[in-house]
Tab-separated table of C-alpha atoms and ligand atoms in Angstrom:
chain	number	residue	atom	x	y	z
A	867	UNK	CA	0.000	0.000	0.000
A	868	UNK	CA	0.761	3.156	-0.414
A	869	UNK	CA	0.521	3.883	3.025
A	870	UNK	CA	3.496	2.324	3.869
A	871	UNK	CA	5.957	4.891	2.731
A	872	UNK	CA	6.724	7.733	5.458
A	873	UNK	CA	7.107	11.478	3.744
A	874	UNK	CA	9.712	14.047	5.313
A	875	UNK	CA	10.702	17.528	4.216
A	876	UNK	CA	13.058	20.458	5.362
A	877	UNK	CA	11.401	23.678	7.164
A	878	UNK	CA	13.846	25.627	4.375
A	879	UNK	CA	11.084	24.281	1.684
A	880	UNK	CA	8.588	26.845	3.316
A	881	UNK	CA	10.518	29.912	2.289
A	882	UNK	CA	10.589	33.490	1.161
A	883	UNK	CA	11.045	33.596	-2.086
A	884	UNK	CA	14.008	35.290	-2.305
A	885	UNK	CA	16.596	34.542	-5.514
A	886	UNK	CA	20.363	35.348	-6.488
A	887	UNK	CA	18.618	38.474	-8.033
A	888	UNK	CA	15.682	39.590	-5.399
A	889	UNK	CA	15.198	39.915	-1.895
A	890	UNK	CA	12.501	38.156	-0.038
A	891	UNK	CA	9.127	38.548	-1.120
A	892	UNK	CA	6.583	36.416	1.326
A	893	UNK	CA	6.364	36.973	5.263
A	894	UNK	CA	8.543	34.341	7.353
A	895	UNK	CA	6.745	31.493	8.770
A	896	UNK	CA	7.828	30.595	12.273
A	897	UNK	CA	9.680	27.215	12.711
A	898	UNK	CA	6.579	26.611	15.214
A	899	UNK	CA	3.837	27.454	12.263
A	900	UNK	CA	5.975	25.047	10.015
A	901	UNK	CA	5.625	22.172	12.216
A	902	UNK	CA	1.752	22.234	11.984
A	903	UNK	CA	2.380	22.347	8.557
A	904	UNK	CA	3.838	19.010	8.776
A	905	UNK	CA	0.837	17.855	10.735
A	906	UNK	CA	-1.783	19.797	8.713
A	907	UNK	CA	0.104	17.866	5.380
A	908	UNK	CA	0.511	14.525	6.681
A	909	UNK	CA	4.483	14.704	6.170
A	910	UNK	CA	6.050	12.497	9.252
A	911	UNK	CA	9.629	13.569	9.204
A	912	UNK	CA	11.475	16.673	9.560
A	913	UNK	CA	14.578	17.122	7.954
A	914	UNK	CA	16.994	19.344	9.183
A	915	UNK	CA	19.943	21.309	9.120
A	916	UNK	CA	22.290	22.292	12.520
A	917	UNK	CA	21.247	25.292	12.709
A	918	UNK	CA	17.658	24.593	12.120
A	919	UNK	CA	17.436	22.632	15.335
A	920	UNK	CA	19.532	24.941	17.006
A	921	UNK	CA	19.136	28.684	15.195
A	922	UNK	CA	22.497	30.276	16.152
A	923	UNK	CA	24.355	27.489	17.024
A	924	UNK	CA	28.159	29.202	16.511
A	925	UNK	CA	27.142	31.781	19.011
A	926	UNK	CA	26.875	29.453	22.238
A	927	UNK	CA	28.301	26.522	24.076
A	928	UNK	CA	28.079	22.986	23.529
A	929	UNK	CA	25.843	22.195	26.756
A	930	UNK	CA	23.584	24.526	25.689
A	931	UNK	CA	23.381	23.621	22.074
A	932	UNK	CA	22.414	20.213	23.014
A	933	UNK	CA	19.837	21.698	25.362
A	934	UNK	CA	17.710	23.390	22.641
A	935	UNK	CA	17.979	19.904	20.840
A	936	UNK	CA	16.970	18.676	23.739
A	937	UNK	CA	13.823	20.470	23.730
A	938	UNK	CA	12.990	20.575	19.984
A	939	UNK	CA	12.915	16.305	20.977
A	940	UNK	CA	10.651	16.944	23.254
A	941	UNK	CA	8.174	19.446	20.957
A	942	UNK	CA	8.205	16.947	18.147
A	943	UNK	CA	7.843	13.901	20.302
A	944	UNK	CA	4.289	16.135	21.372
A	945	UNK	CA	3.738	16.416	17.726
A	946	UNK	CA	4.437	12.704	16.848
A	947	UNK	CA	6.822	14.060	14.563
A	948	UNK	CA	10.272	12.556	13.565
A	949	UNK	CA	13.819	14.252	13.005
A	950	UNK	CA	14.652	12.734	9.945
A	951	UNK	CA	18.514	13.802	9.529
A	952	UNK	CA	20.873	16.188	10.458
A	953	UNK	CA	22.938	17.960	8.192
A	954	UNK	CA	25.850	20.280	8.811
A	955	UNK	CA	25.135	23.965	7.157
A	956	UNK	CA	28.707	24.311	5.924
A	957	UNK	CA	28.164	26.875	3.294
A	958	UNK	CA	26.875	29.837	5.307
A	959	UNK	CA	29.602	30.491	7.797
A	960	UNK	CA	32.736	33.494	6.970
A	961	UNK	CA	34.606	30.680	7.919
A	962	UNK	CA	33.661	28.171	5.284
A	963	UNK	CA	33.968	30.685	1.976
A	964	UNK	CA	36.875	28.356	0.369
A	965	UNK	CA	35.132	25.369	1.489
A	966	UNK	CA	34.739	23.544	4.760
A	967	UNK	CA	36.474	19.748	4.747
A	968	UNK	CA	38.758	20.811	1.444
A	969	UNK	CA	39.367	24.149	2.115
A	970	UNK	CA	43.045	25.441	1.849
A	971	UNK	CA	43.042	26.508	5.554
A	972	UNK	CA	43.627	24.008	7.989
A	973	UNK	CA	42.082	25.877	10.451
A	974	UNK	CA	38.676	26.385	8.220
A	975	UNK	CA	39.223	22.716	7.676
A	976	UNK	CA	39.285	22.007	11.527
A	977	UNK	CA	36.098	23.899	12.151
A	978	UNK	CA	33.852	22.231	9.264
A	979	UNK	CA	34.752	18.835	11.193
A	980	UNK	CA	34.188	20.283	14.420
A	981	UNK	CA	30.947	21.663	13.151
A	982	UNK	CA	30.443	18.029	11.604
A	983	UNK	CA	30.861	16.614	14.915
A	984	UNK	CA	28.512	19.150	17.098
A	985	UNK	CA	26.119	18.001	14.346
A	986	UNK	CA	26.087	14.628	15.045
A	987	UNK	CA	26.262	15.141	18.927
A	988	UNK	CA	22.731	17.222	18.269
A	989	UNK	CA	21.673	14.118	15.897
A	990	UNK	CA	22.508	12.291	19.490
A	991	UNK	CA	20.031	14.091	21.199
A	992	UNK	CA	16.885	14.325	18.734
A	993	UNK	CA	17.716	10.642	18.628
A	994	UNK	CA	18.589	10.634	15.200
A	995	UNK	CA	21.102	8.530	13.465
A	996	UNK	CA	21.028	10.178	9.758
A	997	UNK	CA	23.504	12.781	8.923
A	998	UNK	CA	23.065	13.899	5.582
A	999	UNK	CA	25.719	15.924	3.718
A	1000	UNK	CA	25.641	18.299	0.850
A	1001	UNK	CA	28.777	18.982	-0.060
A	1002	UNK	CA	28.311	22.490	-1.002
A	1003	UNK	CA	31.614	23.978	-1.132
A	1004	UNK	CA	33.448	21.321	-1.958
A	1005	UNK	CA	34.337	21.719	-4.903
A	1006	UNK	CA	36.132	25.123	-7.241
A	1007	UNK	CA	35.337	27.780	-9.208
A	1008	UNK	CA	38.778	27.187	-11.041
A	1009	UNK	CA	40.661	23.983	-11.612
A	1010	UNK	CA	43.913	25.166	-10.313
A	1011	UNK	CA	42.628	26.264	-6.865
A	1012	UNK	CA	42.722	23.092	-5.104
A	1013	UNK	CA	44.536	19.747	-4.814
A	1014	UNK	CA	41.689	17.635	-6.369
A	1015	UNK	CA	43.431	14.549	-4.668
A	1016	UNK	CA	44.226	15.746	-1.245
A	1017	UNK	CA	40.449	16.966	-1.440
A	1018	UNK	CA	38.824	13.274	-1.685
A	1019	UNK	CA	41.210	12.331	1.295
A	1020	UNK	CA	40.077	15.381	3.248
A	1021	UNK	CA	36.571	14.660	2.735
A	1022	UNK	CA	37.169	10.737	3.634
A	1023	UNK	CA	38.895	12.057	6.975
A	1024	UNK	CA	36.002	14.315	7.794
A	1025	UNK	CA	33.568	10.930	7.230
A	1026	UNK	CA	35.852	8.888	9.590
A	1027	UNK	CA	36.339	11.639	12.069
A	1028	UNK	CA	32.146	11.908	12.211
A	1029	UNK	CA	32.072	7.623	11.963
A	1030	UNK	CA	34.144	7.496	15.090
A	1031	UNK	CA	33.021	10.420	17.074
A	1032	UNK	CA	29.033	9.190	16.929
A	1033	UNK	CA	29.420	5.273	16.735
A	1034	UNK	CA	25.580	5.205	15.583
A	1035	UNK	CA	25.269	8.116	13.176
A	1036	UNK	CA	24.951	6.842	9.397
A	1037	UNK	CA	26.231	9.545	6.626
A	1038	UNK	CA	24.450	10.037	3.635
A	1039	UNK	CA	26.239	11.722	0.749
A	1040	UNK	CA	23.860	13.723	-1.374
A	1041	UNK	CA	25.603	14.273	-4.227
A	1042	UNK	CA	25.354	17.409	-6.745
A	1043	UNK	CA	27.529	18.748	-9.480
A	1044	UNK	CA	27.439	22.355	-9.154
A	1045	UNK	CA	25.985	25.392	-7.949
A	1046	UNK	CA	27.113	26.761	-5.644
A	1047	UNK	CA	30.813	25.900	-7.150
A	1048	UNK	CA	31.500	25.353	-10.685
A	1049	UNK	CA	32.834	21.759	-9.947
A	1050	UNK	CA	32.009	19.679	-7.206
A	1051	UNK	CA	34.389	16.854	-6.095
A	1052	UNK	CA	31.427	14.351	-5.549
A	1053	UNK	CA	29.392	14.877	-8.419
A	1054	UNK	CA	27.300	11.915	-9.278
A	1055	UNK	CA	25.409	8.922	-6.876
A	1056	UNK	CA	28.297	6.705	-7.997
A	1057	UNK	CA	31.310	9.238	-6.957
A	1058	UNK	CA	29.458	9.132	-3.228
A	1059	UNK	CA	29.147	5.715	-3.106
A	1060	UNK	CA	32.513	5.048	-4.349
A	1061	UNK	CA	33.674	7.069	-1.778
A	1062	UNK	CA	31.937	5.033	0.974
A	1063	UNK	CA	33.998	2.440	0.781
A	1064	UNK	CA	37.142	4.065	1.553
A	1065	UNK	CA	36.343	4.997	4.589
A	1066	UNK	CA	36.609	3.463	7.966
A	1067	UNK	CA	33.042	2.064	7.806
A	1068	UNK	CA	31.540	1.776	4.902
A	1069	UNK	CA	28.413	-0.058	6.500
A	1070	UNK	CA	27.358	3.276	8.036
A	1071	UNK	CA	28.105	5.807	4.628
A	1072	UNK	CA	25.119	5.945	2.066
A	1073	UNK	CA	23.408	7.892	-0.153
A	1074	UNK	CA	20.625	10.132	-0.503
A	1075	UNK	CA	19.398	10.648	-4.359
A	1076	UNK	CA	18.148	14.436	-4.614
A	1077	UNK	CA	16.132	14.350	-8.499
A	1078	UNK	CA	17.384	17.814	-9.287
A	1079	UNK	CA	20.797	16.919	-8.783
A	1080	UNK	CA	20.724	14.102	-10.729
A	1081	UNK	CA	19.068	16.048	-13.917
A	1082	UNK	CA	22.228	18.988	-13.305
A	1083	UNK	CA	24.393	15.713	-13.422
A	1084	UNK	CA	22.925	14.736	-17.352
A	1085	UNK	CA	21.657	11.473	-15.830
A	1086	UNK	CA	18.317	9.820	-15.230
A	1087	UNK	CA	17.335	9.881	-11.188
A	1088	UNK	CA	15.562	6.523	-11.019
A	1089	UNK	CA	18.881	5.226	-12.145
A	1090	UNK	CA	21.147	7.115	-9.546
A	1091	UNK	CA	18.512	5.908	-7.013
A	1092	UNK	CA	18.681	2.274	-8.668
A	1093	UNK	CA	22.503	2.322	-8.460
A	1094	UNK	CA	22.463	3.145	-4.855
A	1095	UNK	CA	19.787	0.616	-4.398
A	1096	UNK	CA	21.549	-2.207	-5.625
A	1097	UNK	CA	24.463	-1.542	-3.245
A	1098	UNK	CA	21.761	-1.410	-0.367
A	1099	UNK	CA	23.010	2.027	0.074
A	1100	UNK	CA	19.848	4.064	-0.921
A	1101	UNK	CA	19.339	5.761	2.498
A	1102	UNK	CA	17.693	8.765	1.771
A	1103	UNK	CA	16.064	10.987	-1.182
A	1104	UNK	CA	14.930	14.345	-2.395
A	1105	UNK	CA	12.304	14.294	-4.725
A	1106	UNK	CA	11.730	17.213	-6.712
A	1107	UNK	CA	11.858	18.322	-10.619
A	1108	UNK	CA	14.347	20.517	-12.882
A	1109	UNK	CA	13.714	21.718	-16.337
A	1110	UNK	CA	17.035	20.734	-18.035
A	1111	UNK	CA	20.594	22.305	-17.415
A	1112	UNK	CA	19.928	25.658	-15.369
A	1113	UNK	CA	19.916	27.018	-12.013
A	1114	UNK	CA	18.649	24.303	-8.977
A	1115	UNK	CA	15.082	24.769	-9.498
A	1116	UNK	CA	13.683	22.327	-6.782
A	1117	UNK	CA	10.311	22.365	-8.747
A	1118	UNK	CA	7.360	20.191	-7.843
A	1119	UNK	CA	8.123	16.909	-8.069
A	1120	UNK	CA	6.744	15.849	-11.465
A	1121	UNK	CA	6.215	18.851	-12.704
A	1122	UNK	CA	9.132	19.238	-15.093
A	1123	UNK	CA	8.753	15.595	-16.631
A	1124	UNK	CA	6.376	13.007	-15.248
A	1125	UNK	CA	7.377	10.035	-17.005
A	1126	UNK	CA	10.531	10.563	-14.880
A	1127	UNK	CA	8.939	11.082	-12.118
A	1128	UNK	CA	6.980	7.741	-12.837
A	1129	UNK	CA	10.201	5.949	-13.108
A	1130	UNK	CA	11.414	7.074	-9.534
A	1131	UNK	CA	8.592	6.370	-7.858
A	1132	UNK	CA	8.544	2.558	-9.793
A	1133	UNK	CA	12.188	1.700	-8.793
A	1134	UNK	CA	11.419	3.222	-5.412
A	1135	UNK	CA	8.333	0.724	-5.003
A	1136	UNK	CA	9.571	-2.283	-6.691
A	1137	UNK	CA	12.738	-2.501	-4.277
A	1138	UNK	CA	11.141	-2.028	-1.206
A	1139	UNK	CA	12.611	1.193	-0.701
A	1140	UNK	CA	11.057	2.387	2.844
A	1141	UNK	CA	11.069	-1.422	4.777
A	1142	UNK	CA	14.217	-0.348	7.029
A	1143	UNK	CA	12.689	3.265	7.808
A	1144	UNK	CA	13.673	5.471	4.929
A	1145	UNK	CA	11.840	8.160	4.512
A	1146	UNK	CA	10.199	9.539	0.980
A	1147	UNK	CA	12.077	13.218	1.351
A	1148	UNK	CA	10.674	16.234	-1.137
A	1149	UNK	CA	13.515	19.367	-1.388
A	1150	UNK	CA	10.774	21.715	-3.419
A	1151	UNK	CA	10.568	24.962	-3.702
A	1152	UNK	CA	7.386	27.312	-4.306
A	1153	UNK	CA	7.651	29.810	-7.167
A	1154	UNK	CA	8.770	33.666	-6.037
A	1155	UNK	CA	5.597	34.657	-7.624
A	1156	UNK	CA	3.373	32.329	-4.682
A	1157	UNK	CA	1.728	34.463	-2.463
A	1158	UNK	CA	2.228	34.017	1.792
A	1159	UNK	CA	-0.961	31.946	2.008
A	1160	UNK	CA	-0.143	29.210	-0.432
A	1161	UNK	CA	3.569	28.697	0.583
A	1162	UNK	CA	2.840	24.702	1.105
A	1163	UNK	CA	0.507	24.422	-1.935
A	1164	UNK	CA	3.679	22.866	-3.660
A	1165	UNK	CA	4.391	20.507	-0.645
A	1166	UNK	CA	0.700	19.198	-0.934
A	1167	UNK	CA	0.905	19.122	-4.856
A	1168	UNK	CA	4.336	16.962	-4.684
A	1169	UNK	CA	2.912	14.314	-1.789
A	1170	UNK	CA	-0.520	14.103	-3.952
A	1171	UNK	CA	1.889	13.377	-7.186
A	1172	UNK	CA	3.528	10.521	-5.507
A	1173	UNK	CA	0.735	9.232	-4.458
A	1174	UNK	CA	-1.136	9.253	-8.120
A	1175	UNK	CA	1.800	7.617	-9.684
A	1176	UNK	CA	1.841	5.195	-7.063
A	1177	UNK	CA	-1.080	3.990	-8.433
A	1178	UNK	CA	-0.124	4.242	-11.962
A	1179	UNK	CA	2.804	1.907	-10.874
A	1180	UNK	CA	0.861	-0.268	-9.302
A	1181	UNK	CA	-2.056	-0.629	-12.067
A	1182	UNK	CA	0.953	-0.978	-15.250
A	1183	UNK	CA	-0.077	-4.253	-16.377
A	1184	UNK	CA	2.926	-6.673	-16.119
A	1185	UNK	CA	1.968	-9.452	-18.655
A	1186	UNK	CA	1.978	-6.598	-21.380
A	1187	UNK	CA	4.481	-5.172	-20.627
A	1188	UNK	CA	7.193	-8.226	-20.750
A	1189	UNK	CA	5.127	-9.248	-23.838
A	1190	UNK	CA	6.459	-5.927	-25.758
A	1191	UNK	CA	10.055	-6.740	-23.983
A	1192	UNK	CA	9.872	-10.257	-25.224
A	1193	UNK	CA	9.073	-9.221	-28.869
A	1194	UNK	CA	11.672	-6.283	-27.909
A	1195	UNK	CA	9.193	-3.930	-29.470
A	1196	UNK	CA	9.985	-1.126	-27.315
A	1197	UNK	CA	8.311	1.302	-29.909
A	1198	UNK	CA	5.198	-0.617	-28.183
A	1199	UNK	CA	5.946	-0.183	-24.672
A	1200	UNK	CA	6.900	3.557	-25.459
A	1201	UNK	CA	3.306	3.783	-26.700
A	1202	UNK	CA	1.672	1.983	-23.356
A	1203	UNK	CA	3.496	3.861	-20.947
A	1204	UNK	CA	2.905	7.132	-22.314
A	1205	UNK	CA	-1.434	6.169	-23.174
A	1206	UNK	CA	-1.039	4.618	-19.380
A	1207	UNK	CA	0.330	8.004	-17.826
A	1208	UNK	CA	-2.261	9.997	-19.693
A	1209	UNK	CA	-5.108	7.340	-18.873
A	1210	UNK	CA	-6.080	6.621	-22.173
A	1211	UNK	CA	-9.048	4.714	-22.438
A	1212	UNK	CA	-8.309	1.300	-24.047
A	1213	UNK	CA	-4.558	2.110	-23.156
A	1214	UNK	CA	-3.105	-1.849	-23.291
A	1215	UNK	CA	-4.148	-1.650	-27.428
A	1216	UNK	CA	-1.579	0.690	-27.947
A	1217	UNK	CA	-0.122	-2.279	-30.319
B	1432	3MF	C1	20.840	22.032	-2.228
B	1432	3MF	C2	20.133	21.013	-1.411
B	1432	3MF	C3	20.181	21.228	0.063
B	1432	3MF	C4	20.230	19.936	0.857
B	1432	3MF	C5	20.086	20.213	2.318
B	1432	3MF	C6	20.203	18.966	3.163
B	1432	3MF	C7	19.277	23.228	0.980
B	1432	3MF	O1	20.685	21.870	-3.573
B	1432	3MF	O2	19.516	20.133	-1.939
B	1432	3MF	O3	19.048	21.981	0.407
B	1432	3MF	O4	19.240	19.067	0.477
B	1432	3MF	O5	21.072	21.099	2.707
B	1432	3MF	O6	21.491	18.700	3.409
B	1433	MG	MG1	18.391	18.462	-1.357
């Protein structure tokens, strides 16, 4: 059923609007009013970043860092709400503008890993053992700035450093290929999970498949999340949709191409993706042009498109379908799966 999958998002996918080119345009929402947006939704998880469980972290101590965690257990306990992840925010601070595990600076370097490791000490306390990370920074604007060698070891240190500080936390790599740098050094599902096994446990480093990411990459998302599915390392995803080769749109998932969407949500559901816990994550944006009132409109429009194709997954009619693979008329199959997507009447004739 489809009730068996669990949905998360991040309290950033409420937002202002605001672009590389325009200031804020919708009223804030308070973290509080988010949460019963979770409720009001029917999302289970919340994802979240350091400094979303803890606003200001940098400014205080560690006791009472993990005090405010402490508490935000506690509120989403009330709300039968679960923290899905933790992820470092390692691309805001002055301290992180080259980078945070590769940057030049050794001491930059030492506070992204000491950030890392708060991180997973405030994972600790929401009782959460998923640390996502985006590699933002990691990465150059030119080719020459960095050792691109000394950078995968740096980033493999940081993983062990986390693995043996927090001997429950799991890492999930989500993996992206630019913005904000011009290249990153773990582009692609397969550079993340590559990089899992160097480390000092690779039983505890993963992946989380972000749609958009994928797309920016050139490649198809239901493979990136089949790839890390077959090496039982799909821990995580962000579902969303990206009109070709631009900016990081984080549109509605579906919204950009639907048959790809289909596709994700089929090798999601045929592999039992969701059985150990894994949440179905969205990382959507709404449009600067959405007024205050209908900032969740696209969280409700991306749950209600999983949910459709769901059933479009689940009513694709098997027997045809290996038929046209058996005959390998895939000009066939094209046909079906696009008249079963649009729910053509008569759609199996499409011979
Ligand atoms: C950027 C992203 C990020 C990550 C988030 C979780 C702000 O393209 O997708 O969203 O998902 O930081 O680590
Ligand atoms: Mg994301």
């Amino acid at each position: 059923m489809a009730g068996k999958f669990r949905f998360s998002f991040g309290p950033w996918n409420i937002h202002e609007g605001s672009d590389p080119f325009g200031p804020p345009v919708r009223e804030s929402f308070s973290f509080e009013e988010k949460l019963k947006v979770y409720k009001k939704l029917g999302f289970q998880g919340v994802q979240l970043h350091d400094d979303d469980a803890v606003p200001n972290l940098d400014r205080y101590r560690v006791k009472m860092v993990l005090q405010v965690a402490r508490e935000l257990k506690k509120r989403l306990d009330d709300l039968e709400l679960e923290a899905e992840f933790i992820a470092p925010r390692l691309w805001e601070s002055p301290r992180t503008i080259d980078g945070g595990y590769t940057s030049n600076d050794p001491k930059e370097r030492r506070y992204a890993i000491d950030r890392s490791i708060l991180a997973a000490d405030i994972a600790a306390a929401l009782d959460c053992d998923r640390m996502v990370l985006w590699l933002a920074r990691e990465g150059t604007y030119i080719r020459e700035s960095k050792d691109p060698v000394a950078s995968v070891e740096r980033i493999v240190e940081a993983c062990n450093r986390i693995l043996q500080h927090n001997k429950k936390i799991r890492i999930l790599i989500e993996p992206k290929p630019n913005e904000p740098m011009d290249l990153a050094y773990l582009p692609t599902i397969g550079h993340a999970i590559a990089l899992s096994y160097r480390t000092a446990d690779p039983g505890r480093v993963g992946a989380l498949v972000e749609t958009a990411h994928a797309l920016l990459a050139g490649l198809d998302p239901s493979d990136e999340m089949a790839y890390a599915l077959y090496h039982q390392k799909l821990w995580s995803v962000h579902l969303n949709d990206q009109n070709g080769l631009k900016y990081d749109q984080d549109k509605s998932f579906g919204s950009a191409n639907l048959r790809m969407a289909f596709n994700q949500v089929r090798v999601l559901d045929e592999n039992n993706y969701g059985r150990k816990g894994e949440f179905v994550g969205l990382d959507v944006k709404a449009m600067r042009t959405q007024k205050r009132e209908g900032s969740a409109k696209h969280l409700e429009t991306s749950l209600a498109m999983f949910h459709f194709l769901i059933e479009k997954v689940r009513a694709l009619d098997r027997k045809l379908e290996r038929q046209f693979i058996e005959a390998r008329d895939y000009e066939g199959l094209d046909a079906y799966i696009l008249r079963h997507l649009l729910g053509v009447k008569g759609a199996k004739k499409g011979r």
